PDB file of C-alpha atoms in Angstrom:
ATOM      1  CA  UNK A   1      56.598 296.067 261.348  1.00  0.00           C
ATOM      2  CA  UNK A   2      55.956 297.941 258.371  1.00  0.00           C
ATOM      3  CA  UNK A   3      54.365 297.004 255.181  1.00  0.00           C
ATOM      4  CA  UNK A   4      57.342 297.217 253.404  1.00  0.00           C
ATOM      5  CA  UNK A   5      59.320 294.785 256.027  1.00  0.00           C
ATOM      6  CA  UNK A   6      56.972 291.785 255.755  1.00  0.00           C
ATOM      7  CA  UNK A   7      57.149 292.065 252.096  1.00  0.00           C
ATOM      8  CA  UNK A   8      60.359 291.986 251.831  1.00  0.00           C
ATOM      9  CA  UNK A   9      60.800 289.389 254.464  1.00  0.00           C
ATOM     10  CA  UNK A  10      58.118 287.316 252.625  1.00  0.00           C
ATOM     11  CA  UNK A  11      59.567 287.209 249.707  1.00  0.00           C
ATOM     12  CA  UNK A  12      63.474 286.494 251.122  1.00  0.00           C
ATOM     13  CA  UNK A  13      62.067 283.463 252.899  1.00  0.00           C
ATOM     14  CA  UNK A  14      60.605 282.120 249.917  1.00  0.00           C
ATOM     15  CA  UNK A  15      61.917 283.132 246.627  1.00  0.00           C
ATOM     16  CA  UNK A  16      63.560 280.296 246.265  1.00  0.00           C
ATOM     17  CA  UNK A  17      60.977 278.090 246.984  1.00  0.00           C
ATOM     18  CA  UNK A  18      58.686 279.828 245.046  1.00  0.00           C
ATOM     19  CA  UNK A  19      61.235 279.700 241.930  1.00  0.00           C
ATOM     20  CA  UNK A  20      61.229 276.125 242.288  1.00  0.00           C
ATOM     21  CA  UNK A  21      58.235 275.075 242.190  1.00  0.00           C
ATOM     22  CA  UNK A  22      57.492 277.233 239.196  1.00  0.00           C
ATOM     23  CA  UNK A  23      60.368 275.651 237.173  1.00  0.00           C
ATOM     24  CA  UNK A  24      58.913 272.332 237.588  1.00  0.00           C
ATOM     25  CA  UNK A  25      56.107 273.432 235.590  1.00  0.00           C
ATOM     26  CA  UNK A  26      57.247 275.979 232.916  1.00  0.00           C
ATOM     27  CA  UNK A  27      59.805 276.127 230.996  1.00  0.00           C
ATOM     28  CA  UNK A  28      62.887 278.328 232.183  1.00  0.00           C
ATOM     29  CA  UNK A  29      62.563 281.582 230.602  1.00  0.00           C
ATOM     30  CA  UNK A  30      58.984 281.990 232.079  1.00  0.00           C
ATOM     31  CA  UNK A  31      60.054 281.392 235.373  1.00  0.00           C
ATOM     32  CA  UNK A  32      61.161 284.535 236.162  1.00  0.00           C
ATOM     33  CA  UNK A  33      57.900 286.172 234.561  1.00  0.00           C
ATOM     34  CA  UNK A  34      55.826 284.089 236.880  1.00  0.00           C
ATOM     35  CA  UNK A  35      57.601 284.557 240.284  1.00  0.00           C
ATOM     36  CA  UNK A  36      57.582 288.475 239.821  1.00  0.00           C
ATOM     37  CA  UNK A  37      53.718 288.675 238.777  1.00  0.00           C
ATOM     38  CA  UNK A  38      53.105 286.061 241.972  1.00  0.00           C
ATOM     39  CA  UNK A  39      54.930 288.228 244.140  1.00  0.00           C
ATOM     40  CA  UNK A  40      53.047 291.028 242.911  1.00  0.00           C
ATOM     41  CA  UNK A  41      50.059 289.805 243.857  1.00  0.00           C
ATOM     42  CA  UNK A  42      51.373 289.007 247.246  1.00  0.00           C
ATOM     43  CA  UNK A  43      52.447 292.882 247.571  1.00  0.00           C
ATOM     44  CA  UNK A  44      48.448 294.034 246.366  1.00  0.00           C
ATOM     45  CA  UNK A  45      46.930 290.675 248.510  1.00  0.00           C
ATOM     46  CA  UNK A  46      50.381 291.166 252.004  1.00  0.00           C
ATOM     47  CA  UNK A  47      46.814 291.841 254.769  1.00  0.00           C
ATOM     48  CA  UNK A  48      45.562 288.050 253.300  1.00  0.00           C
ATOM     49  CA  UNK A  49      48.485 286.417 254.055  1.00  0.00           C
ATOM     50  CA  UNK A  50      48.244 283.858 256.912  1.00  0.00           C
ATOM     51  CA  UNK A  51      50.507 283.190 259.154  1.00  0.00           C
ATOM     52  CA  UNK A  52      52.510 280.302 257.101  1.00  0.00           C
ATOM     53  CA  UNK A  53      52.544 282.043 253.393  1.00  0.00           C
ATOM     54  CA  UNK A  54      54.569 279.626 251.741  1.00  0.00           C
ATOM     55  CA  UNK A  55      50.963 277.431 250.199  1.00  0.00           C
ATOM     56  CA  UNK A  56      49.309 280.670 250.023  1.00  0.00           C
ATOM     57  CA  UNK A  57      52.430 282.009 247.817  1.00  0.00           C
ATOM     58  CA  UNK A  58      51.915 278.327 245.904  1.00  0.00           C
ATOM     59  CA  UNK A  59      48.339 279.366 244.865  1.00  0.00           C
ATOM     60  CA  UNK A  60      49.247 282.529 243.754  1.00  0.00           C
ATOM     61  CA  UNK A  61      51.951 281.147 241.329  1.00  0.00           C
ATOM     62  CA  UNK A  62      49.287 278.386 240.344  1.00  0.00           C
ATOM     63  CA  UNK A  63      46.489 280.930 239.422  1.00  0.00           C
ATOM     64  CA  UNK A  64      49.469 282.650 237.661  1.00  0.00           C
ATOM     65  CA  UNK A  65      50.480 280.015 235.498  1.00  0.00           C
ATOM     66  CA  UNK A  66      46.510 279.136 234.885  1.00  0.00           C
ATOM     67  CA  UNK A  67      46.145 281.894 233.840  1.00  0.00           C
ATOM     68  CA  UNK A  68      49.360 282.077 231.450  1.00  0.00           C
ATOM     69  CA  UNK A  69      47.956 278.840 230.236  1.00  0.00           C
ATOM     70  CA  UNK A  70      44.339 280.086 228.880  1.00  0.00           C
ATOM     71  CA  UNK A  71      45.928 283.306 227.687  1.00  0.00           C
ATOM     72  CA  UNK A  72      48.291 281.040 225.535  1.00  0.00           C
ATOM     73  CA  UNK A  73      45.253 278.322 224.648  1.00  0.00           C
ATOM     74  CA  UNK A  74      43.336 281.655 223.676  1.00  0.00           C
ATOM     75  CA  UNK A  75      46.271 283.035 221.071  1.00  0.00           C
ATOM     76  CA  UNK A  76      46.446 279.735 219.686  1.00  0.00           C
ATOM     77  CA  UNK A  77      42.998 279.456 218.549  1.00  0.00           C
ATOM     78  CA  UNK A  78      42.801 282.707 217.180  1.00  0.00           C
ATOM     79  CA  UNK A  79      45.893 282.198 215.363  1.00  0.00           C
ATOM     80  CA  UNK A  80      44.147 278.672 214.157  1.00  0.00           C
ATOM     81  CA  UNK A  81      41.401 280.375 213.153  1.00  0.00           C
ATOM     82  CA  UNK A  82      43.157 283.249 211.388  1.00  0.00           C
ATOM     83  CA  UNK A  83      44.914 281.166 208.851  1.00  0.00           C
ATOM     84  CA  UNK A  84      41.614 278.860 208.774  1.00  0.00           C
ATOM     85  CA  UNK A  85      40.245 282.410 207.274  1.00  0.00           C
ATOM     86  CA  UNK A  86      40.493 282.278 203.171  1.00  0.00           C
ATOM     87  CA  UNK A  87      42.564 285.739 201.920  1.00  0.00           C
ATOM     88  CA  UNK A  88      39.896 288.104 200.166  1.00  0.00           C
ATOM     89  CA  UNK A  89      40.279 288.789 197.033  1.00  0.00           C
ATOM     90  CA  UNK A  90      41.750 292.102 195.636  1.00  0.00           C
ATOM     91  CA  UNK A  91      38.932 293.636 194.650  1.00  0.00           C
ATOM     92  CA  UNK A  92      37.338 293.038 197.844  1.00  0.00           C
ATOM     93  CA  UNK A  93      40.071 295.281 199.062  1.00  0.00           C
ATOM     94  CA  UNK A  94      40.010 297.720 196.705  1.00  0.00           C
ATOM     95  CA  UNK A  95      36.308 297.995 197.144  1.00  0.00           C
ATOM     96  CA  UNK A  96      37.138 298.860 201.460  1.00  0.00           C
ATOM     97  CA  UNK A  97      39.665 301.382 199.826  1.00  0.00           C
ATOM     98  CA  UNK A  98      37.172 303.164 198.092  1.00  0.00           C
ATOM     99  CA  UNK A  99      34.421 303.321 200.293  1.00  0.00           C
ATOM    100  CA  UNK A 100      37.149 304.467 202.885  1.00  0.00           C
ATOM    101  CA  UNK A 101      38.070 307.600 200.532  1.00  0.00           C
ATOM    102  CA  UNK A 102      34.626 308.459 200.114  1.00  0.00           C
ATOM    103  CA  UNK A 103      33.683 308.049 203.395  1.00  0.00           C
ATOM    104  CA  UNK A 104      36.841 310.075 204.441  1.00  0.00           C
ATOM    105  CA  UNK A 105      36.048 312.828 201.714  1.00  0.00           C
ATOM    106  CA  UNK A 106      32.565 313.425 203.111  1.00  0.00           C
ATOM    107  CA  UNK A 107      33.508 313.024 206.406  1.00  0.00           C
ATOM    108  CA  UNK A 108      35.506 316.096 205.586  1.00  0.00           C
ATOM    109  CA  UNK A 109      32.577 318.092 204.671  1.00  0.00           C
ATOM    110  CA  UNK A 110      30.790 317.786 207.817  1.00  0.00           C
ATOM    111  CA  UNK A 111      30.552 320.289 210.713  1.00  0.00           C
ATOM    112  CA  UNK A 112      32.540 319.602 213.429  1.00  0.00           C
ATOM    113  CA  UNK A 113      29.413 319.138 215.248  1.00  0.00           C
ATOM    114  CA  UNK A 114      27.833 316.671 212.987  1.00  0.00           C
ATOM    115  CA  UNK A 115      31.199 314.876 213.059  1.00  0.00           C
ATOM    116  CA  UNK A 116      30.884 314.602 216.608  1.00  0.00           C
ATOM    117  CA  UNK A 117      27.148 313.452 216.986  1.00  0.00           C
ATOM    118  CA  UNK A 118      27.953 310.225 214.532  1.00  0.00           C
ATOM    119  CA  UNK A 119      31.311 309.429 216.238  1.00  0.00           C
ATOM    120  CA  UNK A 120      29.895 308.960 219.870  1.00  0.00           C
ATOM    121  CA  UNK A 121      27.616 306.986 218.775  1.00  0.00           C
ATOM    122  CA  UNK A 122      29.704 305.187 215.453  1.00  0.00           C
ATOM    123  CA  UNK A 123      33.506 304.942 217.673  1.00  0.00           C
ATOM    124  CA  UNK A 124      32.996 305.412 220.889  1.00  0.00           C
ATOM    125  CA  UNK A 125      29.710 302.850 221.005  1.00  0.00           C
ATOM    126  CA  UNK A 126      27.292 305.401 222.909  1.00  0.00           C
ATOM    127  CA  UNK A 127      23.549 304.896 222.774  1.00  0.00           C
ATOM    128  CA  UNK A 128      21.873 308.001 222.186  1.00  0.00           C
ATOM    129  CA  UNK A 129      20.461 308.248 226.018  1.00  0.00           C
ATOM    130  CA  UNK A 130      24.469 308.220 226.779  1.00  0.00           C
ATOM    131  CA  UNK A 131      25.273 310.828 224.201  1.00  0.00           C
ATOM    132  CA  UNK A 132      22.850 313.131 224.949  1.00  0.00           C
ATOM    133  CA  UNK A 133      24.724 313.117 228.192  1.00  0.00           C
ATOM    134  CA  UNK A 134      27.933 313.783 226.981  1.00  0.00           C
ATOM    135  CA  UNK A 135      26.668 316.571 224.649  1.00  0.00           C
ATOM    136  CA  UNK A 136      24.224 318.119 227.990  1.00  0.00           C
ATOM    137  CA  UNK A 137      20.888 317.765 225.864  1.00  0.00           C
ATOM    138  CA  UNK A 138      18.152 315.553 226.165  1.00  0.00           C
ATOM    139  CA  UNK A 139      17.803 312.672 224.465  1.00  0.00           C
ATOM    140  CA  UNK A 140      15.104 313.400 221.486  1.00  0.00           C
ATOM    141  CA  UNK A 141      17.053 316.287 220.869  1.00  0.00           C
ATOM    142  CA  UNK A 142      20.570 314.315 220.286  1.00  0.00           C
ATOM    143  CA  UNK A 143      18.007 311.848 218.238  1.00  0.00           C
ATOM    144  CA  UNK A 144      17.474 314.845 215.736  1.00  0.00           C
ATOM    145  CA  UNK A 145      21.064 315.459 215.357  1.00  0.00           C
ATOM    146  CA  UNK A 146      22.026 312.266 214.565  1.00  0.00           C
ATOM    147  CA  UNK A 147      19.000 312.197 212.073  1.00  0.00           C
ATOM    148  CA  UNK A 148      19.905 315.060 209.990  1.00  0.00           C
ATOM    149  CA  UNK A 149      23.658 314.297 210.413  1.00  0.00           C
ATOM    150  CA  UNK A 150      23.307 310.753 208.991  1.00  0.00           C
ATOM    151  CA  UNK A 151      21.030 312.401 206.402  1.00  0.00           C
ATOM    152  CA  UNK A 152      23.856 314.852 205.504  1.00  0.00           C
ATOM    153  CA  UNK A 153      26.454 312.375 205.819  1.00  0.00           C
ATOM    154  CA  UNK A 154      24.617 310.315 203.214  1.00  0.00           C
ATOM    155  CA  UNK A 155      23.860 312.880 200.953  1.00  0.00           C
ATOM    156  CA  UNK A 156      27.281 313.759 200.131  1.00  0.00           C
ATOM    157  CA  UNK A 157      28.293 310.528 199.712  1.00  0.00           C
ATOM    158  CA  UNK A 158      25.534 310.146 197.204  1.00  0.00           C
ATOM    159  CA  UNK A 159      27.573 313.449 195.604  1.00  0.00           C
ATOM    160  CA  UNK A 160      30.741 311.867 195.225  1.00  0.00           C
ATOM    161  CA  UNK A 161      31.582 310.639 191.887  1.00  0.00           C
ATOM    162  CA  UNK A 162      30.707 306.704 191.312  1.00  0.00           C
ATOM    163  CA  UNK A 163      34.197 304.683 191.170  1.00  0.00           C
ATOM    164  CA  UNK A 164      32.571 302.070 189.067  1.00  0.00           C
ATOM    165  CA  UNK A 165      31.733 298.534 190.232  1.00  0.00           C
ATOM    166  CA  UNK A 166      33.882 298.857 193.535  1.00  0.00           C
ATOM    167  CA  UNK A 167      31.782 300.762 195.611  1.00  0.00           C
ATOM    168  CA  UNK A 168      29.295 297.747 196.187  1.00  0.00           C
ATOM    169  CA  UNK A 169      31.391 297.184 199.707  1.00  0.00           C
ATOM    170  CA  UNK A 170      28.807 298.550 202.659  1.00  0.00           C
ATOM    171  CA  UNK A 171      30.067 301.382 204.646  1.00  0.00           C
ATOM    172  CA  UNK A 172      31.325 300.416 208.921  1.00  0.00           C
ATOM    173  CA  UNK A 173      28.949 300.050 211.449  1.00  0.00           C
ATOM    174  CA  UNK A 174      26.994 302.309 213.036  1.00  0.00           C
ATOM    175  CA  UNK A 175      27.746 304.893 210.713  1.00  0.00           C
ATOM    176  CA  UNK A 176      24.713 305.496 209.021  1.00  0.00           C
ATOM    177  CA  UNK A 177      22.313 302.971 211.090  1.00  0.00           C
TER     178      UNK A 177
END
């Protein structure tokens, strides 16, 4: 019998069963959302299945619906903690603005290769070792680049005209450190 056959068998013996016993424990229109993802992991898990499926299916739905359940507990708190959070003030805001532009102004003036050395290692999180392997060069090498394009990077922001009182907000991480 095929893969395809004892899934399919599986899942005509007990659906219903299955759909059951997740009702009891969620409200209706997560039923459905549960039963598919358990049979889902049946499909990935059909050469564990023992010989009577129907507790093993049980499990599956139960891990399922733990799962659910921390995923929801998790949203919660953040959302808890989000309006927990006092709103900044304006010129906070402002300030972010600014330092954005200037950042994005100078950014503009960099060569494409010292745009690239600070973004592996500012966006996509690389340590230099890892960089220096993306770029094919060792690592003391990559070091320098990074030196002199920080330097550069700073120097033209240091160039830019001073907005007054709002620049005081730090530039992102990793940028320039």
């Amino acid at each position: 019998m095929s893969d395809e056959e004892r899934f399919n068998r599986l899942y005509a013996a007990h659906r219903a069963d299955l759909e059951r016993f997740v009702y009891r424990r969620v409200p209706p229109s997560h039923v459905e959302d549960v039963v598919a993802e358990t049979f889902l992991t049946a499909w990935r898990r059909l050469d564990d299945a023992p010989a009577e499926p129907r507790p093993w299916l049980f499990g599956i739905a139960r891990n399922v619906l733990l799962r659910s359940i921390r995923t929801a507990g998790r949203w919660n708190s953040l959302q808890v903690r989000l309006a927990a959070e006092p709103a900044g003030p304006s010129e906070e805001l402002a300030g972010t603005v600014a330092t954005r532009t200037d950042l994005t102004r100078a950014w503009a003036r960099l060569t494409p290769g010292e745009q690239e050395v600070l973004a592996l290692v500012a966006w996509d999180g690389l340590s230099p070792k890892e960089a220096a392997g993306v770029l094919g060069c060792q690592t003391g090498t990559f070091r320098m680049r990074l030196l002199r394009a920080r330097r550069h990077l700073l120097h033209l922001l240091e160039r830019l005209p001073d907005p007054g009182p709002l620049r005081a907000e730090p530039l992102p991480k990793g940028v320039l450190s």
